[in-house]
Tab-separated table of C-alpha atoms in Angstrom:
chain	number	residue	atom	x	y	z
G	183	MET	CA	0.013	0.043	-0.041
G	184	ASN	CA	1.480	3.319	-1.024
G	185	THR	CA	1.908	6.386	1.338
G	186	PRO	CA	-1.092	8.338	0.016
G	187	PHE	CA	-3.291	5.300	0.662
G	188	LYS	CA	-2.079	4.661	4.093
G	189	GLU	CA	-2.600	8.290	5.099
G	190	ALA	CA	-6.075	8.159	3.594
G	191	VAL	CA	-6.795	4.954	5.688
G	192	THR	CA	-5.608	6.489	8.890
G	193	ILE	CA	-7.970	9.582	8.387
G	194	CYS	CA	-10.857	7.086	7.805
G	195	LYS	CA	-9.964	5.424	10.968
G	196	THR	CA	-9.957	8.661	12.946
G	197	LEU	CA	-13.563	9.499	11.483
G	198	LEU	CA	-14.653	5.945	12.514
G	199	ARG	CA	-13.195	6.167	16.057
G	200	ASN	CA	-15.018	9.467	16.526
G	201	GLY	CA	-18.370	7.943	15.475
G	202	TYR	CA	-18.607	8.855	11.808
G	203	ASP	CA	-18.959	6.420	8.741
G	204	ALA	CA	-16.071	7.014	6.247
G	205	HIS	CA	-14.181	5.124	3.488
G	206	VAL	CA	-11.669	5.445	0.653
G	207	ILE	CA	-13.621	5.729	-2.655
G	208	ASN	CA	-13.322	2.977	-5.068
G	209	ALA	CA	-9.929	2.050	-3.419
G	210	PRO	CA	-8.851	-0.262	-6.529
G	211	LEU	CA	-9.756	2.374	-9.163
G	212	GLN	CA	-7.802	4.947	-6.991
G	213	GLN	CA	-4.881	2.880	-6.559
G	214	GLU	CA	-4.490	2.446	-10.335
G	215	ILE	CA	-4.759	6.112	-10.728
G	216	LEU	CA	-2.234	7.098	-8.530
G	217	LYS	CA	0.364	4.878	-10.500
G	218	GLU	CA	-0.076	7.061	-13.351
G	219	SER	CA	-1.114	10.316	-12.023
G	220	LYS	CA	1.531	12.935	-11.212
G	221	GLU	CA	-0.925	14.408	-8.410
G	222	MET	CA	-0.850	12.733	-5.246
G	223	ALA	CA	-4.309	12.642	-4.152
G	224	VAL	CA	-7.148	10.485	-2.676
G	225	ASP	CA	-10.896	11.057	-2.414
G	226	ILE	CA	-12.694	9.795	0.621
G	227	ALA	CA	-16.435	9.612	1.440
G	228	CYS	CA	-17.349	10.507	4.877
G	229	GLU	CA	-20.434	11.264	7.029
G	230	PRO	CA	-19.593	14.559	8.797
G	231	ASP	CA	-20.147	18.043	7.423
G	232	VAL	CA	-17.390	20.609	6.971
G	233	ASN	CA	-17.584	22.058	10.310
G	234	THR	CA	-17.361	18.765	11.958
G	235	LEU	CA	-14.312	17.889	9.758
G	236	VAL	CA	-12.433	21.123	10.917
G	237	LYS	CA	-13.046	20.218	14.426
G	238	LEU	CA	-11.322	16.957	13.750
G	239	PHE	CA	-8.658	18.107	11.164
G	240	PRO	CA	-7.831	21.798	11.786
G	241	ASP	CA	-6.176	22.139	8.381
G	242	VAL	CA	-9.432	21.286	6.361
G	243	ARG	CA	-11.042	24.068	4.261
G	244	PRO	CA	-14.107	24.126	2.378
G	245	CYS	CA	-14.182	23.569	-1.485
G	246	PRO	CA	-16.804	25.964	-2.734
G	247	ASP	CA	-15.702	25.139	-6.461
G	248	GLU	CA	-15.734	21.597	-6.730
G	249	ARG	CA	-18.293	18.803	-5.815
G	250	ALA	CA	-16.084	17.895	-3.078
G	251	MET	CA	-17.206	19.534	0.273
G	252	ALA	CA	-13.667	19.886	1.681
G	253	VAL	CA	-10.218	19.468	1.038
G	254	LEU	CA	-7.081	18.740	3.112
G	255	GLU	CA	-3.300	19.010	2.289
G	256	GLU	CA	-0.784	17.260	4.398
G	257	ASN	CA	2.648	16.282	3.445
G	258	GLY	CA	2.358	16.998	-0.217
G	259	ILE	CA	-0.923	14.768	-0.406
G	260	ILE	CA	-4.389	16.165	-1.341
G	261	PHE	CA	-7.337	14.369	0.437
G	262	ARG	CA	-10.812	15.486	-0.913
G	263	PHE	CA	-13.791	14.754	1.127
G	264	TYR	CA	-17.164	13.987	-0.389
G	265	ALA	CA	-20.452	13.603	1.263
G	266	LEU	CA	-21.578	10.083	1.929
G	267	ASP	CA	-24.988	9.390	0.967
G	268	MET	CA	-27.081	9.243	4.139
G	269	GLU	CA	-30.373	9.726	2.716
G	270	THR	CA	-32.654	6.732	3.821
G	271	SER	CA	-34.898	7.227	0.715
G	272	SER	CA	-32.221	7.077	-1.980
G	273	HIS	CA	-31.392	4.340	-4.509
G	274	PRO	CA	-29.099	1.585	-2.997
G	275	GLU	CA	-26.749	2.120	-5.970
G	276	LEU	CA	-25.944	5.497	-4.828
G	277	ALA	CA	-25.132	4.605	-1.208
G	278	GLN	CA	-21.556	3.777	-2.278
G	279	LEU	CA	-19.538	6.391	-4.358
G	280	ARG	CA	-17.610	4.932	-7.298
G	281	VAL	CA	-16.304	7.787	-9.199
G	282	THR	CA	-15.800	11.417	-8.393
G	283	PRO	CA	-15.314	14.398	-10.758
G	284	THR	CA	-11.653	14.761	-9.414
G	285	MET	CA	-11.123	11.044	-10.208
G	286	MET	CA	-12.373	11.611	-13.771
G	287	ALA	CA	-10.321	14.443	-14.181
G	288	ARG	CA	-7.210	12.361	-13.498
G	289	MET	CA	-7.774	9.331	-15.189
G	290	PRO	CA	-6.198	8.719	-18.740
G	291	LYS	CA	-8.703	9.725	-21.417
G	292	SER	CA	-9.049	6.504	-23.204
G	293	GLU	CA	-10.073	4.964	-19.598
G	294	ARG	CA	-12.376	7.792	-18.912
G	295	LEU	CA	-14.470	7.269	-22.099
G	296	GLN	CA	-14.766	3.350	-21.168
G	297	MET	CA	-16.299	4.246	-17.852
G	298	ARG	CA	-19.851	4.114	-16.917
G	299	ILE	CA	-20.554	6.805	-14.554
G	300	SER	CA	-23.839	6.253	-12.603
G	301	GLY	CA	-23.602	9.331	-10.370
G	302	PHE	CA	-21.499	11.317	-7.740
G	303	GLY	CA	-23.323	10.700	-4.846
G	304	SER	CA	-26.025	12.634	-2.872
G	305	PRO	CA	-26.131	16.478	-3.335
G	306	LEU	CA	-25.067	18.602	-0.445
G	307	GLU	CA	-28.243	19.333	1.682
G	308	THR	CA	-28.886	23.110	2.100
G	309	GLY	CA	-31.827	22.684	4.465
G	310	ASP	CA	-34.081	24.414	2.056
G	311	LYS	CA	-37.678	22.602	1.780
G	312	TYR	CA	-37.699	23.426	-1.901
G	313	GLU	CA	-34.375	21.867	-2.521
G	314	GLY	CA	-34.489	19.931	-5.817
G	315	PHE	CA	-37.369	21.720	-7.269
G	316	ALA	CA	-37.753	24.694	-9.737
G	317	ASN	CA	-39.143	27.863	-8.418
G	318	VAL	CA	-43.043	27.373	-8.893
G	319	THR	CA	-43.493	31.054	-9.276
G	320	ASP	CA	-41.082	31.093	-12.315
G	321	CYS	CA	-42.562	27.924	-14.012
G	322	GLY	CA	-46.193	27.790	-12.870
G	323	GLU	CA	-45.843	23.972	-12.147
G	324	ILE	CA	-43.917	21.496	-9.863
G	325	ARG	CA	-40.857	20.464	-11.552
G	326	LEU	CA	-37.846	18.701	-10.329
G	327	LEU	CA	-34.377	20.030	-11.148
G	328	GLY	CA	-32.127	18.453	-13.484
G	329	LEU	CA	-33.021	15.023	-14.972
G	330	PRO	CA	-36.129	13.908	-12.815
G	331	ASP	CA	-35.334	10.332	-12.844
G	332	GLU	CA	-31.794	10.938	-11.682
G	333	THR	CA	-33.068	13.386	-9.123
G	334	LEU	CA	-35.331	10.886	-7.553
G	335	ARG	CA	-32.723	8.356	-7.536
G	336	HIS	CA	-30.891	10.482	-5.005
G	337	ASN	CA	-33.964	10.858	-2.636
G	338	TYR	CA	-37.279	9.150	-3.552
G	339	LEU	CA	-38.955	11.193	-0.779
G	340	LEU	CA	-38.995	14.179	-3.233
G	341	ALA	CA	-41.753	12.206	-5.239
G	342	VAL	CA	-44.039	12.306	-2.310
G	343	ARG	CA	-42.796	16.146	-1.611
G	344	ALA	CA	-43.895	16.875	-5.216
G	345	LEU	CA	-47.369	15.639	-4.771
G	346	ARG	CA	-47.702	17.624	-1.556
G	347	PHE	CA	-46.588	20.800	-3.315
G	348	ALA	CA	-49.178	20.153	-6.119
G	349	ALA	CA	-51.801	19.652	-3.474
G	350	ASN	CA	-51.329	22.438	-1.185
G	351	PHE	CA	-50.462	24.941	-4.108
G	352	ASP	CA	-53.321	23.552	-6.328
G	353	VAL	CA	-51.121	23.577	-9.365
G	354	ASP	CA	-50.076	20.819	-12.046
G	355	ILE	CA	-46.952	18.729	-11.932
G	356	GLU	CA	-44.627	19.175	-15.033
G	357	PRO	CA	-45.261	16.131	-17.347
G	358	ASN	CA	-41.657	14.553	-17.226
G	359	THR	CA	-41.533	15.020	-13.514
G	360	TRP	CA	-45.061	13.311	-13.244
G	361	LEU	CA	-43.954	10.445	-15.319
G	362	ALA	CA	-40.504	10.086	-13.398
G	363	ILE	CA	-42.734	9.787	-10.121
G	364	VAL	CA	-44.809	7.053	-11.588
G	365	ARG	CA	-41.749	5.124	-12.760
G	366	ALA	CA	-40.418	5.297	-9.399
G	367	SER	CA	-43.582	4.543	-7.384
G	368	SER	CA	-42.320	0.983	-6.602
G	369	ARG	CA	-39.042	2.358	-5.352
G	370	VAL	CA	-40.699	5.094	-3.350
G	371	LEU	CA	-42.528	2.347	-1.478
G	372	ASP	CA	-39.344	0.074	-1.196
G	373	TYR	CA	-36.914	2.698	-0.198
G	374	VAL	CA	-38.735	5.641	1.661
G	375	PRO	CA	-39.838	4.870	5.431
G	376	SER	CA	-43.541	5.137	6.002
G	377	THR	CA	-42.942	7.576	8.779
G	378	GLU	CA	-41.133	9.985	6.359
G	379	ILE	CA	-44.216	9.545	3.959
G	380	MET	CA	-46.744	10.381	6.789
G	381	ASN	CA	-44.340	13.357	7.961
G	382	GLU	CA	-44.971	14.844	4.325
G	383	TRP	CA	-48.650	13.930	4.531
G	384	ARG	CA	-49.064	15.808	7.802
G	385	LYS	CA	-47.958	18.954	6.102
G	386	VAL	CA	-50.790	18.752	3.698
G	387	ALA	CA	-53.604	21.172	4.416
G	388	ALA	CA	-57.105	19.759	5.377
G	389	GLU	CA	-58.684	21.390	2.600
G	390	SER	CA	-56.099	20.072	0.132
G	391	MET	CA	-56.065	16.502	1.519
G	392	HIS	CA	-58.442	15.096	-1.167
G	393	ARG	CA	-56.150	16.276	-3.871
G	394	PHE	CA	-53.073	14.628	-2.231
G	395	VAL	CA	-54.814	11.257	-1.851
G	396	LYS	CA	-55.964	11.537	-5.548
G	397	LEU	CA	-52.226	12.347	-6.574
G	398	LEU	CA	-51.127	9.279	-4.554
G	399	PHE	CA	-53.594	7.005	-6.113
G	400	ASP	CA	-52.694	8.177	-9.653
G	401	ALA	CA	-49.188	7.806	-9.066
G	402	HIS	CA	-49.713	4.177	-7.779
G	403	ILE	CA	-48.274	5.002	-4.375
G	404	LEU	CA	-51.529	4.646	-2.399
G	405	GLN	CA	-51.785	1.070	-3.659
G	406	GLY	CA	-48.826	-0.020	-1.854
G	407	LEU	CA	-49.059	2.432	1.171
G	408	ILE	CA	-52.758	1.769	2.056
G	409	PRO	CA	-54.044	-0.866	-0.294
G	410	GLU	CA	-57.341	-1.197	1.511
G	411	VAL	CA	-58.253	2.442	0.698
G	412	ALA	CA	-57.108	2.161	-2.828
G	413	ALA	CA	-59.028	-1.117	-3.445
G	414	LEU	CA	-62.320	1.044	-2.950
G	415	ALA	CA	-61.959	2.097	-6.435
G	416	CYS	CA	-63.006	-1.455	-7.276
G	417	VAL	CA	-66.312	-1.216	-5.182
G	418	THR	CA	-69.354	0.537	-6.502
G	419	GLN	CA	-72.528	1.920	-4.811
G	420	ARG	CA	-75.263	3.920	-5.625
G	421	ARG	CA	-75.690	7.419	-4.272
G	422	ASP	CA	-79.320	6.485	-3.492
G	423	ASP	CA	-81.678	3.891	-4.406
G	424	ASP	CA	-82.069	5.207	-7.992
G	425	GLY	CA	-79.154	7.423	-8.283
G	426	PRO	CA	-76.049	7.050	-10.425
G	427	GLU	CA	-73.196	4.428	-9.680
G	428	GLU	CA	-70.043	5.683	-8.153
G	429	THR	CA	-66.945	3.848	-6.594
G	430	VAL	CA	-66.522	4.091	-2.996
G	431	PHE	CA	-63.266	5.778	-3.661
G	432	GLU	CA	-64.807	8.449	-5.585
G	433	HIS	CA	-67.228	9.024	-2.669
G	434	THR	CA	-64.361	9.029	-0.156
G	435	LEU	CA	-62.549	11.784	-1.945
G	436	ALA	CA	-65.662	13.829	-2.182
G	437	CYS	CA	-66.270	13.421	1.511
G	438	MET	CA	-62.656	14.574	2.073
G	439	ARG	CA	-63.400	17.548	0.031
G	440	HIS	CA	-66.579	18.630	1.628
G	441	TYR	CA	-65.375	17.933	5.442
G	442	PRO	CA	-63.329	21.217	5.802
G	443	GLU	CA	-66.009	23.386	4.231
G	444	GLY	CA	-67.859	23.215	7.419
G	445	SER	CA	-66.829	24.302	10.858
G	446	PHE	CA	-63.536	22.261	10.942
G	447	HIS	CA	-61.638	23.964	8.276
G	448	HIS	CA	-58.183	22.952	9.374
G	449	ASP	CA	-59.103	19.594	11.039
G	450	TRP	CA	-56.461	17.212	9.698
G	451	LEU	CA	-57.334	14.299	11.800
G	452	GLY	CA	-61.075	14.886	11.007
G	453	THR	CA	-60.316	14.728	7.225
G	454	MET	CA	-58.101	11.742	7.649
G	455	ALA	CA	-61.149	10.037	9.334
G	456	MET	CA	-63.067	10.651	6.068
G	457	LEU	CA	-60.488	8.854	4.201
G	458	PHE	CA	-61.050	5.831	6.462
G	459	HIS	CA	-64.893	6.051	7.167
G	460	ASP	CA	-65.790	3.720	4.384
G	461	VAL	CA	-62.864	1.407	4.251
G	462	GLY	CA	-64.951	-1.280	5.903
G	463	LYS	CA	-67.105	-1.524	2.729
G	464	LEU	CA	-64.236	-3.500	1.110
G	465	TYR	CA	-64.991	-6.224	3.709
G	466	THR	CA	-68.626	-6.026	4.329
G	467	GLY	CA	-69.808	-5.484	0.545
G	468	GLU	CA	-72.350	-8.122	-0.631
G	469	TYR	CA	-74.350	-8.027	-3.977
G	470	PHE	CA	-77.900	-9.330	-3.413
G	471	ASP	CA	-80.937	-8.852	-5.619
G	472	GLY	CA	-79.294	-6.343	-8.048
G	473	ARG	CA	-77.874	-3.997	-5.367
G	474	TRP	CA	-74.789	-3.846	-3.052
G	475	THR	CA	-75.163	-3.868	0.759
G	476	PHE	CA	-72.572	-2.934	3.400
G	477	TYR	CA	-74.056	-3.809	6.751
G	478	GLN	CA	-71.890	-2.990	9.847
G	479	HIS	CA	-69.178	-1.440	7.513
G	480	HIS	CA	-68.567	1.287	10.268
G	481	ARG	CA	-67.752	-1.338	12.811
G	482	VAL	CA	-65.587	-3.522	10.650
G	483	GLY	CA	-63.967	-0.094	9.214
G	484	ALA	CA	-62.796	0.787	12.726
G	485	LYS	CA	-61.139	-2.337	13.268
G	486	VAL	CA	-59.373	-2.220	9.686
G	487	THR	CA	-58.564	1.347	10.368
G	488	ARG	CA	-56.567	0.604	13.502
G	489	LYS	CA	-54.639	-2.149	11.649
G	490	ILE	CA	-53.627	0.551	9.027
G	491	LEU	CA	-52.888	3.266	11.286
G	492	ARG	CA	-50.516	1.133	13.396
G	493	ARG	CA	-48.828	-0.085	10.252
G	494	LEU	CA	-48.372	3.836	9.488
G	495	HIS	CA	-46.725	4.412	12.964
G	496	PHE	CA	-49.577	6.913	14.148
G	497	LEU	CA	-49.642	8.010	17.781
G	498	PRO	CA	-51.586	5.749	19.825
G	499	GLU	CA	-54.046	8.664	20.663
G	500	ASP	CA	-54.483	9.581	17.107
G	501	ILE	CA	-55.238	6.028	16.303
G	502	ASP	CA	-57.986	5.924	19.144
G	503	LEU	CA	-59.592	9.103	18.099
G	504	LEU	CA	-59.773	8.251	14.207
G	505	CYS	CA	-61.096	4.588	15.089
G	506	HIS	CA	-63.656	6.204	17.428
G	507	LEU	CA	-64.649	8.707	14.438
G	508	VAL	CA	-65.041	5.687	11.838
G	509	ARG	CA	-66.883	3.609	14.405
G	510	HIS	CA	-69.579	6.284	15.299
G	511	HIS	CA	-69.693	8.205	11.881
G	512	MET	CA	-73.261	6.618	10.983
G	513	ARG	CA	-74.945	7.760	14.410
G	514	PHE	CA	-76.227	11.279	13.177
G	515	GLN	CA	-77.481	9.884	9.861
G	516	PHE	CA	-80.467	8.460	11.184
G	517	MET	CA	-83.572	10.352	12.726
G	518	LEU	CA	-82.975	10.592	16.512
G	519	THR	CA	-85.481	10.713	19.386
G	520	ASP	CA	-84.848	12.832	22.511
G	521	ARG	CA	-83.226	9.741	23.873
G	522	GLY	CA	-80.975	9.025	20.981
G	523	ILE	CA	-80.007	12.797	20.645
G	524	ARG	CA	-78.898	12.609	24.430
G	525	ARG	CA	-76.879	9.193	23.694
G	526	PHE	CA	-75.176	10.807	20.818
G	527	LYS	CA	-74.205	13.906	22.542
G	528	ALA	CA	-72.747	11.831	25.133
G	529	LEU	CA	-70.051	10.645	22.675
G	530	ASP	CA	-66.835	11.900	22.539
G	531	GLU	CA	-66.034	14.241	19.486
G	532	TYR	CA	-69.631	14.467	18.595
G	533	PRO	CA	-69.064	17.781	16.898
G	534	ARG	CA	-66.679	16.143	14.499
G	535	LEU	CA	-69.351	13.253	13.905
G	536	ILE	CA	-71.681	15.899	12.862
G	537	GLU	CA	-69.375	17.377	10.399
G	538	MET	CA	-68.721	13.949	8.988
G	539	THR	CA	-72.455	13.374	8.562
G	540	ARG	CA	-72.782	16.767	7.007
G	541	ALA	CA	-69.795	15.997	4.392
G	542	ASN	CA	-71.417	12.495	3.641
G	543	ILE	CA	-74.741	13.949	2.805
G	544	ALA	CA	-72.823	16.665	0.547
G	545	ALA	CA	-70.981	14.022	-1.167
G	546	HIS	CA	-74.061	11.915	-1.790
G	547	GLY	CA	-76.341	14.672	-2.711
G	548	ALA	CA	-78.829	13.268	-0.414
G	549	SER	CA	-81.951	14.921	1.417
G	550	PRO	CA	-80.749	16.564	4.640
G	551	THR	CA	-84.104	16.032	6.290
G	552	TYR	CA	-83.055	13.736	8.969
G	553	TYR	CA	-79.696	15.979	9.548
G	554	ASN	CA	-81.906	19.048	10.037
G	555	HIS	CA	-84.376	17.294	12.408
G	556	ASN	CA	-81.300	15.985	14.538
G	557	GLN	CA	-79.730	19.625	14.644
G	558	LYS	CA	-83.028	20.953	15.927
G	559	TYR	CA	-83.078	18.147	18.550
G	560	LEU	CA	-79.627	19.171	19.862
G	561	ALA	CA	-80.614	22.104	21.694
G	562	ARG	CA	-83.421	19.890	23.507
G	563	ALA	CA	-80.646	17.715	24.551
G	564	ASP	CA	-79.328	20.537	26.930
G	565	THR	CA	-82.776	20.669	28.713
G	566	PRO	CA	-83.185	18.022	31.548
G	567	GLU	CA	-85.025	15.071	30.239
G	568	GLN	CA	-87.940	15.621	33.129
G	569	MET	CA	-88.695	18.976	31.603
G	570	LEU	CA	-89.278	17.510	28.237
G	571	GLU	CA	-91.523	14.231	28.877
G	572	PRO	CA	-93.513	13.296	31.897
G	573	LEU	CA	-92.484	10.486	34.061
G	574	LEU	CA	-95.563	8.702	33.206
G	575	ASN	CA	-97.167	8.025	29.886
G	576	GLY	CA	-101.069	8.047	29.340
G	577	ASN	CA	-101.506	4.279	29.784
G	578	GLN	CA	-99.604	4.530	33.289
G	579	ILE	CA	-101.711	7.358	34.305
G	580	MET	CA	-104.922	5.496	33.419
G	581	GLN	CA	-103.681	2.363	35.309
G	582	GLU	CA	-102.722	4.358	38.421
G	583	THR	CA	-105.963	6.420	38.468
G	584	GLN	CA	-108.291	3.823	37.165
G	585	LEU	CA	-109.733	6.544	34.532
G	586	ALA	CA	-111.102	5.821	31.205
G	587	PRO	CA	-109.400	7.265	28.185
G	588	GLY	CA	-110.538	10.961	27.870
G	589	PRO	CA	-109.556	14.612	28.066
G	590	LEU	CA	-108.739	14.525	31.861
G	591	VAL	CA	-105.910	11.953	31.080
G	592	GLY	CA	-104.296	14.711	29.071
G	593	ILE	CA	-104.875	17.279	31.640
G	594	ILE	CA	-103.213	15.183	34.317
G	595	ARG	CA	-100.380	14.490	31.938
G	596	GLU	CA	-99.643	18.049	31.393
G	597	ALA	CA	-100.088	18.956	35.090
G	598	LEU	CA	-97.470	16.187	35.995
G	599	LEU	CA	-94.815	17.615	33.387
G	600	GLN	CA	-95.458	21.198	34.984
G	601	ALA	CA	-94.933	19.770	38.364
G	602	GLN	CA	-91.633	18.103	37.163
G	603	ILE	CA	-90.541	21.301	35.810
G	604	ALA	CA	-91.201	23.289	38.978
G	605	GLY	CA	-89.381	20.598	40.951
G	606	ASP	CA	-92.508	19.396	42.885
G	607	VAL	CA	-91.942	15.781	41.324
G	608	ALA	CA	-88.362	14.241	41.220
G	609	ASP	CA	-89.044	10.584	40.500
G	610	GLU	CA	-91.531	8.068	39.410
G	611	ALA	CA	-92.935	7.109	42.854
G	612	GLY	CA	-93.572	10.770	43.575
G	613	ALA	CA	-95.214	10.997	39.853
G	614	ARG	CA	-97.562	8.097	40.746
G	615	SER	CA	-98.583	9.896	43.966
G	616	PHE	CA	-98.977	13.139	42.193
G	617	VAL	CA	-101.384	11.743	39.565
G	618	ARG	CA	-103.486	9.862	42.190
G	619	GLU	CA	-104.031	13.053	44.274
G	620	TYR	CA	-104.850	15.052	41.149
G	621	ALA	CA	-107.357	12.698	39.859
G	622	LYS	CA	-109.081	12.755	43.264
G	623	ARG	CA	-109.221	16.422	43.416
G	624	ASN	CA	-110.715	16.694	39.885
G	625	ALA	CA	-113.207	13.866	40.342
G	626	MET	CA	-114.910	15.737	43.404
């Protein structure tokens, strides 16, 4: 091993001992280059940034004009430091640098032409959230810089980020960028951790969520990420008994679009609940007598949702909330009695459940009769029950007083309700005593 290589190995060992990954780039090729090159130089790939390198090697200086991030000269030997690919979402072939620009410049021309260069590693991170993208205000669309396929190879998370930008800004994706995303869909699912995808997803505004999910589906990413939801595109239903057919996935997107239009404009979790509210239809669908039925899809859907959210590493409290909303999203869609309204209002997150019902009705284009009825009865739920209905009904009053059906029974019933409101009657035993005494007084 020649001296430049020994020094380079020593530098790598120093970095490794300090907890940073490092290696000599394509050692066999560099050894061949050193035999014929007049310049004594070795290229090293390493994990730390320039500031950290300076702390370990005080003579290191940045390289603003080269793809290398820093350079160190010692004993007539030049050591160039290149950024080691640390992106969890990059293509595996980029995890190891094989050829650098400085190695290419030092190689004999004939050999250089025979080399097949696949890339020079991951670009240096600048911390800019729009890094890798053209300025949308200049081009009016979402476009990856450079060759889109090559840019994605360095970080496949950019594919999901492009969909997020397109959804939030409500602009189109440049055709070549879009096709590169579609081509890379399987690699996005292979190499990008689901937690990183969800971190991008959480930055999508609630009112833009339906566009984002549609883009995920069209790019064939949703099919691998949440296949249970994507499969709803294969399940059909009618908007009402005589209405047009639609897929459950189309209805889901419509519900997600309508949900933020109500009282919960920025409710990300509520909009996410709309994504899963009909996922149970995939498992409960049954075709009989010319129509589809989905009995108990809300109960089944809550169980399926829990499985999906655990797979996507949601927080436990968010999982419980979303499963609760899916489980009870049908409650407000039926005409409720006073007792039914009280039971509904006792549920956690009932305002969100009301908004889910409103969005569902808007997506179906259905009649809001039951919804309006329940909204009126919500105010009655704040009134104590004993002030709305008497403790004894007409039949019980007749049994207690031995009266025949007639106007007097109605008068006693109304008197009993007024006594309850006044606080003179508090329980059923008191109500029975009250109607007996009232009947005796009016019988004389």
